[in-house]
CSV table of C-alpha atoms in Angstrom, one decimal:
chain,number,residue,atom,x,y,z
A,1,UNK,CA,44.0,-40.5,-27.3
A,2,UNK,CA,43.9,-39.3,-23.6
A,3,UNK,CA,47.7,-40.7,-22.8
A,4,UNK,CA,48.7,-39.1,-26.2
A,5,UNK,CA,47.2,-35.3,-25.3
A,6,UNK,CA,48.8,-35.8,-21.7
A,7,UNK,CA,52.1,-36.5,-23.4
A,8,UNK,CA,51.9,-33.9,-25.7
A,9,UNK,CA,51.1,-31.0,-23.2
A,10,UNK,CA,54.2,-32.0,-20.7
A,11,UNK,CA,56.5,-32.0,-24.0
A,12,UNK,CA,55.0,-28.4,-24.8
A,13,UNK,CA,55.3,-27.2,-21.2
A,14,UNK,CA,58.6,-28.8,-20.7
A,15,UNK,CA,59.9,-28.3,-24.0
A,16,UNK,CA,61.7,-31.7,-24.1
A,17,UNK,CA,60.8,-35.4,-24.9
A,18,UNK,CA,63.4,-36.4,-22.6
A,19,UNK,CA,62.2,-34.7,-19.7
A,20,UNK,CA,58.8,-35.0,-20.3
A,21,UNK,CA,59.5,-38.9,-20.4
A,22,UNK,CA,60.8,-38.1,-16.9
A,23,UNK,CA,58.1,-37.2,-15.5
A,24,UNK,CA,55.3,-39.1,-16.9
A,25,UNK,CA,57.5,-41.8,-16.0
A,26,UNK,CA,57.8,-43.3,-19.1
A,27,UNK,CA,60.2,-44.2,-22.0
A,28,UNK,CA,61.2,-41.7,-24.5
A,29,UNK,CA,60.0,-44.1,-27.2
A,30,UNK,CA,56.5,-44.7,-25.9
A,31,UNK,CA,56.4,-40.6,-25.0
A,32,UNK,CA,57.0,-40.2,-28.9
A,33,UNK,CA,54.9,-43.0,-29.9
A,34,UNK,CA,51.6,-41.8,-27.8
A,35,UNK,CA,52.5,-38.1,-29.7
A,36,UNK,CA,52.7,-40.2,-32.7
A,37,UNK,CA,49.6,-41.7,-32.4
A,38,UNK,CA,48.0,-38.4,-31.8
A,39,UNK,CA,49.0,-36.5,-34.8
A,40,UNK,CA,47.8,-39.6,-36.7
A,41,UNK,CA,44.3,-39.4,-35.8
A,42,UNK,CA,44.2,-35.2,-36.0
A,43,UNK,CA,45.6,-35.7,-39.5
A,44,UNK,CA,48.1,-33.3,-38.8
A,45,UNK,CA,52.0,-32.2,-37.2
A,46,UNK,CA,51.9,-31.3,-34.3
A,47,UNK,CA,55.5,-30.9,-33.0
A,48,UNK,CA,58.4,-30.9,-34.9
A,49,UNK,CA,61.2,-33.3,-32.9
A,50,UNK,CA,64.9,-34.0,-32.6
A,51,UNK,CA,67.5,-35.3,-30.6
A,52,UNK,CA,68.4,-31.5,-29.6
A,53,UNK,CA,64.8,-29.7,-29.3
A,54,UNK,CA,61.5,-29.3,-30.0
A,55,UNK,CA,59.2,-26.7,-32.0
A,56,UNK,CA,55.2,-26.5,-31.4
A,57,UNK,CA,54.2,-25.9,-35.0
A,58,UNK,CA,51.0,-24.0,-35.8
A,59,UNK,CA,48.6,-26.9,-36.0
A,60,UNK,CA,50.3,-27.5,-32.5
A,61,UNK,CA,49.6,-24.0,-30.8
A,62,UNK,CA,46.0,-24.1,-31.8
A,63,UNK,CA,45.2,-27.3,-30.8
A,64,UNK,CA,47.0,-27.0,-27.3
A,65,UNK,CA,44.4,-25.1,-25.5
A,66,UNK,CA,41.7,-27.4,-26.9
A,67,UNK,CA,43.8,-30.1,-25.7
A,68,UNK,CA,44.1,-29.1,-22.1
A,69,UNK,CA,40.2,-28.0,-22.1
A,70,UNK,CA,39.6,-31.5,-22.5
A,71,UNK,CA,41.8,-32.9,-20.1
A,72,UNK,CA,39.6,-30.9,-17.9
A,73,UNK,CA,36.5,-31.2,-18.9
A,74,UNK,CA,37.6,-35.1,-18.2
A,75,UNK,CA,38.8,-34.1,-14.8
A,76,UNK,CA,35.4,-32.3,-14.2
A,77,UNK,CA,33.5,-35.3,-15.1
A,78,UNK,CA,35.4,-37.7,-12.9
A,79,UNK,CA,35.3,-35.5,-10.2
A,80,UNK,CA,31.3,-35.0,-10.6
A,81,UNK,CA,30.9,-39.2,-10.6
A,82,UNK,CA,33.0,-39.7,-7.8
A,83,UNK,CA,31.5,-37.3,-5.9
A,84,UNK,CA,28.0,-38.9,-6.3
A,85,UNK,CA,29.3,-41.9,-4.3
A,86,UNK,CA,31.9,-39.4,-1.5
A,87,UNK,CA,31.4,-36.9,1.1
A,88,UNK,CA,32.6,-33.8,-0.9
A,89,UNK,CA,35.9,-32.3,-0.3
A,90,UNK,CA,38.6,-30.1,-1.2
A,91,UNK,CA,39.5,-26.1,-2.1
A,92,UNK,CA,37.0,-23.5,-3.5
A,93,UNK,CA,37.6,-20.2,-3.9
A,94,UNK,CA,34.7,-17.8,-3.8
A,95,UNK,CA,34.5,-14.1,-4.1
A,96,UNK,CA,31.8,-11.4,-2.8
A,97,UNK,CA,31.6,-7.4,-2.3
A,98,UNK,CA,32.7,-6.2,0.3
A,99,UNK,CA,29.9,-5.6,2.4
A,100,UNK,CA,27.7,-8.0,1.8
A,101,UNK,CA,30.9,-10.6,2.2
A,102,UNK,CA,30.9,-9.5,5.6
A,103,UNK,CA,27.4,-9.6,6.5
A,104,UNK,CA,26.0,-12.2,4.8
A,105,UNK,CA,28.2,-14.5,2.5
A,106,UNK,CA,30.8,-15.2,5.5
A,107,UNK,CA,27.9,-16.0,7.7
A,108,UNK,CA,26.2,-18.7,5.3
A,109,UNK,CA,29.6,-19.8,4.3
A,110,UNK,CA,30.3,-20.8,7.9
A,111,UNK,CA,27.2,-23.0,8.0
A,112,UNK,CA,28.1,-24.7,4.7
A,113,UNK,CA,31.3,-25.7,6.5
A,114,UNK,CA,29.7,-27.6,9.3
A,115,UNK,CA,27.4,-29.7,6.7
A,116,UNK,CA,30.6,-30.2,4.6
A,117,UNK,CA,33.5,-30.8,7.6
A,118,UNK,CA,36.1,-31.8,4.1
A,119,UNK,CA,35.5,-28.5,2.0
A,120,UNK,CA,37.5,-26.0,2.5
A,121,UNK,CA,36.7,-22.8,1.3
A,122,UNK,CA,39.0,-19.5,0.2
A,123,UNK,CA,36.7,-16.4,0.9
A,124,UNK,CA,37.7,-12.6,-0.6
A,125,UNK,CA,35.8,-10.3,-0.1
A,126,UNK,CA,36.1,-7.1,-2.2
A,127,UNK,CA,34.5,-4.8,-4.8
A,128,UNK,CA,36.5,-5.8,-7.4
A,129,UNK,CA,34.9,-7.5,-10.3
A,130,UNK,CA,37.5,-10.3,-10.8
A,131,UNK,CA,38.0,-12.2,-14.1
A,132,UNK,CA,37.1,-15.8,-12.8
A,133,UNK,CA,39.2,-17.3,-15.3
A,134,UNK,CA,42.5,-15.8,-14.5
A,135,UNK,CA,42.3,-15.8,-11.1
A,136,UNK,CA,40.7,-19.6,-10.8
A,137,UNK,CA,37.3,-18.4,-9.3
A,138,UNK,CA,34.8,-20.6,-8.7
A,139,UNK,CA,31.9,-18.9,-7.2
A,140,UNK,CA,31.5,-15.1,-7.7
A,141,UNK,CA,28.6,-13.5,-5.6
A,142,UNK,CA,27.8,-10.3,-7.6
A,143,UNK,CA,25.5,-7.5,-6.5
A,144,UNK,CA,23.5,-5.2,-9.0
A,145,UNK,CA,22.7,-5.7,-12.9
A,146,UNK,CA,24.7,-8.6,-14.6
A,147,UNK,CA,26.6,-7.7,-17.8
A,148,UNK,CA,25.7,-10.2,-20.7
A,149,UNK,CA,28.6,-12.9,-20.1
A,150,UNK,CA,29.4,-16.7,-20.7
A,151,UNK,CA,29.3,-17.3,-16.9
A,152,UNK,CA,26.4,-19.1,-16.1
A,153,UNK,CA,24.6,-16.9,-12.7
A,154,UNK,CA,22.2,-18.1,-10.4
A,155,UNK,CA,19.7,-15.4,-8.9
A,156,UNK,CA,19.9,-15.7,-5.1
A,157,UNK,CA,17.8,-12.9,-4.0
A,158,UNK,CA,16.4,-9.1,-4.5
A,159,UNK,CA,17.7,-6.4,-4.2
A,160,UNK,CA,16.2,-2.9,-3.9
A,161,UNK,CA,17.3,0.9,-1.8
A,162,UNK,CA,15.5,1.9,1.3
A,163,UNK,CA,15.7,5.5,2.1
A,164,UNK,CA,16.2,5.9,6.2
A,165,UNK,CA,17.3,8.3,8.6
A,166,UNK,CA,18.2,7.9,12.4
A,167,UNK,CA,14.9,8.8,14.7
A,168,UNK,CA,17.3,11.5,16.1
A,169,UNK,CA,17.8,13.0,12.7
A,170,UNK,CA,14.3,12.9,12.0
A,171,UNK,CA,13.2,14.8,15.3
A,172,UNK,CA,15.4,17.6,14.7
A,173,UNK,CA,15.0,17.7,10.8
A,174,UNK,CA,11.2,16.9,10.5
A,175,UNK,CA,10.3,14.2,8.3
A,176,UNK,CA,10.4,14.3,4.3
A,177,UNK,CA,6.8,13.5,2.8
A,178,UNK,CA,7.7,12.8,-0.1
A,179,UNK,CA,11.1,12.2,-2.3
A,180,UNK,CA,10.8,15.9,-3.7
A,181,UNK,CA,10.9,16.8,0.3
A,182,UNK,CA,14.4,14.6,0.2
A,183,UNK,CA,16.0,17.9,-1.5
A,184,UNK,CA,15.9,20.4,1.6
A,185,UNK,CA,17.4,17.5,3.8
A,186,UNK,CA,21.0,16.2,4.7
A,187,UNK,CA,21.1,13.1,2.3
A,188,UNK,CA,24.8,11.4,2.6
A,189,UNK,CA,25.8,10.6,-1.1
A,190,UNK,CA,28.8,8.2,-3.0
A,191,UNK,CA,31.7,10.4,-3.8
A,192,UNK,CA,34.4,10.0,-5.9
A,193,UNK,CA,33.1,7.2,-8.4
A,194,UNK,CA,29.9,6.5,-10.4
A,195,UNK,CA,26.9,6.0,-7.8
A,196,UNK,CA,25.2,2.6,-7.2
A,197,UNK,CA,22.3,2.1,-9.8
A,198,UNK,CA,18.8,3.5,-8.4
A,199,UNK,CA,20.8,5.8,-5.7
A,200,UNK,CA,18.4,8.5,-5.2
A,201,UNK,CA,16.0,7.6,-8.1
A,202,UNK,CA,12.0,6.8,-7.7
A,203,UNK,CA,9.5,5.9,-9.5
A,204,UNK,CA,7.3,8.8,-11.5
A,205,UNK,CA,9.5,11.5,-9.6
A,206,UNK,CA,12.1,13.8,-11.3
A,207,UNK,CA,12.0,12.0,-15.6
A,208,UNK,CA,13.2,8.8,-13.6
A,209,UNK,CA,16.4,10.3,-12.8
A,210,UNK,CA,17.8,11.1,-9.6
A,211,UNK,CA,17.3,13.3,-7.6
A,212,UNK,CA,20.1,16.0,-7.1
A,213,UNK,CA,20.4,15.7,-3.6
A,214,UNK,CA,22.5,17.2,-1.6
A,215,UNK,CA,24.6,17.0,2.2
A,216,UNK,CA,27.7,18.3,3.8
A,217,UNK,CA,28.8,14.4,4.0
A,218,UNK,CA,29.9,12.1,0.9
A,219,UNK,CA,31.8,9.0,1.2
A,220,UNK,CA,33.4,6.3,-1.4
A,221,UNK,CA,32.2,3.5,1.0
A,222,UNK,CA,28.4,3.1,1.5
A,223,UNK,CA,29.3,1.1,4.7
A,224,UNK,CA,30.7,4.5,6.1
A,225,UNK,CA,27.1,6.2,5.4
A,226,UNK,CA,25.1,3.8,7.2
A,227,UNK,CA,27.4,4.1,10.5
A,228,UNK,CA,27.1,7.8,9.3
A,229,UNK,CA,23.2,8.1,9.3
A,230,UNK,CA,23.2,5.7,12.3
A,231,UNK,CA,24.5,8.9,13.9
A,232,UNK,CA,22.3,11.4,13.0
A,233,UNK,CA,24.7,12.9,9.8
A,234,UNK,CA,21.1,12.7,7.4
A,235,UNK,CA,19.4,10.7,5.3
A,236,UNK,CA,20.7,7.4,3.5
A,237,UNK,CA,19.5,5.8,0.4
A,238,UNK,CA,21.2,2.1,0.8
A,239,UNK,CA,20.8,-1.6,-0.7
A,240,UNK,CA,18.5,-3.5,1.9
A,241,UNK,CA,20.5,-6.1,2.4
A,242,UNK,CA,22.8,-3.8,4.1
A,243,UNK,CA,20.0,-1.2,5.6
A,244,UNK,CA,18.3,-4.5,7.4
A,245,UNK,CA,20.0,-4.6,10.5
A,246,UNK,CA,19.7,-0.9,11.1
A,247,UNK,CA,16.1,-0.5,10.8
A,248,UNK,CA,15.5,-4.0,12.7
A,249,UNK,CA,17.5,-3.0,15.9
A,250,UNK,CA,15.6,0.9,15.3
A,251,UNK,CA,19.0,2.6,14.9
A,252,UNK,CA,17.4,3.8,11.7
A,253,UNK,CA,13.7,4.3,10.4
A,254,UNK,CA,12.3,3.9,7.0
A,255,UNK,CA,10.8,7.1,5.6
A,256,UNK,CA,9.0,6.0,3.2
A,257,UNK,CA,7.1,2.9,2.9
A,258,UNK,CA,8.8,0.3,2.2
A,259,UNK,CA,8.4,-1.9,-1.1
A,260,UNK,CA,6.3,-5.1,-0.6
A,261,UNK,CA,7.8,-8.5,0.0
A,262,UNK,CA,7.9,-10.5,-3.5
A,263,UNK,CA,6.2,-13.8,-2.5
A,264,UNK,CA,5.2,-16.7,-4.5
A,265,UNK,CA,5.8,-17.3,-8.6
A,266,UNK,CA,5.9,-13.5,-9.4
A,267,UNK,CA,9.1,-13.6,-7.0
A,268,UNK,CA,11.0,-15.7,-9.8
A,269,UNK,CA,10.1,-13.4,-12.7
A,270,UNK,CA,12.3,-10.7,-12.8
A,271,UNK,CA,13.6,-8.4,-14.8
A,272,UNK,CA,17.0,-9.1,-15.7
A,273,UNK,CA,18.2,-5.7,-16.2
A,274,UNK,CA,16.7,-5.4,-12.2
A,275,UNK,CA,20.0,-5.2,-9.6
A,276,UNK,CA,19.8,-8.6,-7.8
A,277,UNK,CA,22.1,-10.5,-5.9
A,278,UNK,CA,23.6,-13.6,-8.4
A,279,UNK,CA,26.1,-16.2,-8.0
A,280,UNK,CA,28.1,-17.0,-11.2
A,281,UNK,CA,30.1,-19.7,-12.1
A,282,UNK,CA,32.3,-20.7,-15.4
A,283,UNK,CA,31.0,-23.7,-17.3
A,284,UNK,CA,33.4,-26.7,-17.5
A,285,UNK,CA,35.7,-25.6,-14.7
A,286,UNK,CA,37.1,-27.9,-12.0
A,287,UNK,CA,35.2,-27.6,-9.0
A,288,UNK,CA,32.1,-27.8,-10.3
A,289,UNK,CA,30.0,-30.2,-8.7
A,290,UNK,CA,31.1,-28.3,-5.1
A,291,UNK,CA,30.7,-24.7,-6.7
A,292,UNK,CA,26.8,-25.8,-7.5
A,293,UNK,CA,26.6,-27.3,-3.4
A,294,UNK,CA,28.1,-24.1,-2.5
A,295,UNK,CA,25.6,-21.6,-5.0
A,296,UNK,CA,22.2,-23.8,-4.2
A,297,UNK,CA,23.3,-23.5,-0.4
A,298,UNK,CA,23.7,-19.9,-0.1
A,299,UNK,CA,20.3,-19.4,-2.0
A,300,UNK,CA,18.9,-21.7,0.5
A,301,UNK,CA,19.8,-19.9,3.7
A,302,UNK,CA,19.5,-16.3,2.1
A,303,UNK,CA,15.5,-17.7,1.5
A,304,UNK,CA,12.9,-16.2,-0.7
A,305,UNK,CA,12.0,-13.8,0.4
A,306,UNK,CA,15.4,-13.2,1.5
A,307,UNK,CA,15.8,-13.0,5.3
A,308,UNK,CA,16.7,-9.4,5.5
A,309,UNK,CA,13.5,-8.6,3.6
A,310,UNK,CA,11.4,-10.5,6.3
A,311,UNK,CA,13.2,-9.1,9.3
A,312,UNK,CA,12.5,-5.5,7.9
A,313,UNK,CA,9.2,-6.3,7.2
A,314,UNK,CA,7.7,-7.4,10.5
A,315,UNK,CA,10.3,-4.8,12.0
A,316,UNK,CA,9.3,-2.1,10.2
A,317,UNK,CA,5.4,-1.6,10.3
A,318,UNK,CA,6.3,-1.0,14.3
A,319,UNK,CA,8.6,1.7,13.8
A,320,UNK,CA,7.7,3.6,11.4
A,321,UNK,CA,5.7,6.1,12.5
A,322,UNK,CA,3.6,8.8,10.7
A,323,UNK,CA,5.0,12.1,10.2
C-alpha cells in the first residue's frame, strides 16, 4: 500500500504517469499497477488515466491529503526509531517574540547547540503569531494566554508584570504607596494597539480593571519603555521576564512588593487562562522527536522557578527600600 500512495501522489503532483514513472524510477506499467492496486483495496477510482492525461477524480482529491498525512506520519515514526539509536541531527525551525527571543530563547538555544553539535536550528524572532502549519514551524515559544487550539503546548514558565521605576525617578517623584498613588505619576503606557493582558491592572483595585494611567510617553514596543524608565521617563508596568535584568543590575526598583516565587506542586497548577510562557508544537509533524529535545530543553534551563524570578528575588529584598 505504501509504494501505491507514493505513486499515486507523484502522478497527482506531476500530472503524468509517464513522468512520474521517471522519477520514481520505475516502469510506467508497474507505476499504474501499484495505482491499481491501491484503488482496489480503497474500493474506489481514484484517477481517471490515458495515454494523453490524467484527471484526479473526487474520491481522488479527498483522499490525497489523507494520503500524504500518512506518508508522514510514517516519516515521523522512522525518524523517531532511528533516532533512538543516533546522535540527533538536522533543521528545526523555531519561532519566539521578540523580546524574549533575544533575551532568553537565543541564549538557551545556543546551549542546546553545543549538547547537539548535528542540529541546526532556524531562529525568528517576532511578535507575529505565525500559522505553524503553513509556514513549517516546529516549535513556537508563545508568551501570554493560549487560545484553545490543536497544537499541543508545553508550559515552560510564569509569567506575571512588575511595576518599577528608576531610583532617580523615584527621588524626584516620591514614591507611589499604593496602585491608586500610580495615577498622579509618569507611567509609560502601549500605544497604538491593544495593551498586554494585566497592564496596569491589580488585584481588589479599580473593579479589576486597569487603571487609567497616564504619562507624556507611550510607545508600540515595551522594550523601548524599559530603556525609557531605565532613564528616569516614569513608571513601567512590564512582564518579568523582561523587567529582570533591570531591577537585578538596580537600574530599576520594584515599587511594590513583588509576588512570591511559586515553588513546589502548587507551581504546576495553574490557571490556564493565567499568561505564561508555553512552547507549542503540531502533532504528527516531521521533526518531532528533535522539537520535544528542543521544548524539554528550554524548560530545563529557564528552571522552575524560572531564573529571572530567582535573580529578582534575592536581588530585590536589597533594593527595595521603604518609602
Amino acid at each position: 500500500m505504501i509504494d501505491g500512495l507514493k505513486c499515486f501522489i507523484t502522478v497527482v503532483e506531476l500530472g503524468s504517469l509517464s513522468k512520474a514513472a521517471v522519477q520514481l524510477e520505475m516502469a510506467v506499467s508497474s507505476v499504474s499497477r501499484r495505482i491499481d492496486g491501491l484503488e482496489q483495496e480503497l474500493g474506489a477510482r481514484l484517477l481517471l488515466r490515458s495515454s494523453r492525461q490524467v484527471i484526479v477524480t473526487d474520491a481522488g482529491e479527498r483522499f490525497l491529503p489523507r494520503a500524504r498525512n500518512i506518508l508522514a506520519e510514517l516519516a515521523d515514526g522512522k525518524s523517531a526509531v532511528q533516532e533512538l539509536d543516533s546522535e540527533p541531527r538536522g533543521l528545526l525551525t523555531v519561532t519566539a517574540p521578540a523580546a524574549f527571543g533575544r533575551l532568553h530563547v537565543a541564549p538557551a538555544i545556543a546551549a542546546f547547540l553545543q549538547q547537539h553539535p548535528l542540529i541546526e536550528v532556524d531562529l525568528h524572532v517576532s511578535d507575529e503569531v505565525v500559522d505553524l502549519s503553513a509556514r513549517r514551524v516546529d516549535v513556537a515559544v508563545r508568551a501570554g494566554v493560549l487560545p484553545a487550539s490543536d497544537l499541543v503546548a508545553t508550559h515552560l514558565a510564569g509569567m506575571n508584570r512588575v511595576v518599577s521605576a528608576s531610583p532617580a525617578y523615584l527621588a524626584r517623584h516620591g514614591w507611589p504607596t499604593s496602585p491608586e498613588d500610580l495615577l498622579n505619576h509618569q507611567c509609560l503606557t502601549v500605544n497604538g494597539r491593544v495593551p498586554p493582558r494585566g497592564w496596569w491592572r491589580f488585584e481588589g483595585v479599580n473593579g479589576n480593571q486597569p487603571l487609567p494611567v497616564k504619562g507624556k510617553l507611550r510607545c508600540d514596543d515595551t522594550d523601548s519603555l524599559l530603556h525609557a524608565a531605565i532613564c528616569g521617563a516614569g513608571i513601567v508596568h512590564l512582564a518579568n521576564w523582561l523587567a529582570s535584568d533591570a531591577i537585578v543590575s538596580g537600574q530599576l526598583v520594584p515599587v511594590f512588593p513583588m509576588l512570591p516565587v511559586e515553588r513546589g506542586p502548587h507551581a504546576l497548577r495553574r490557571d490556564p487562562g493565567e499568561p505564561a510562557i508555553h512552547a507549542v508544537h503540531m502533532p504528527g509533524r516531521s521533526n518531532q522527536a528533535k522539537a520535544q529535545l528542543l521544548i524539554r530543553h528550554l524548560k530545563a534551563y529557564f528552571g522552575s522557578p524560572a531564573y529571572w524570578d530567582l535573580a529578582m528575588e534575592i536581588a530585590g529584598a536589597g533594593q527595595r527600600r521603604a518609602p
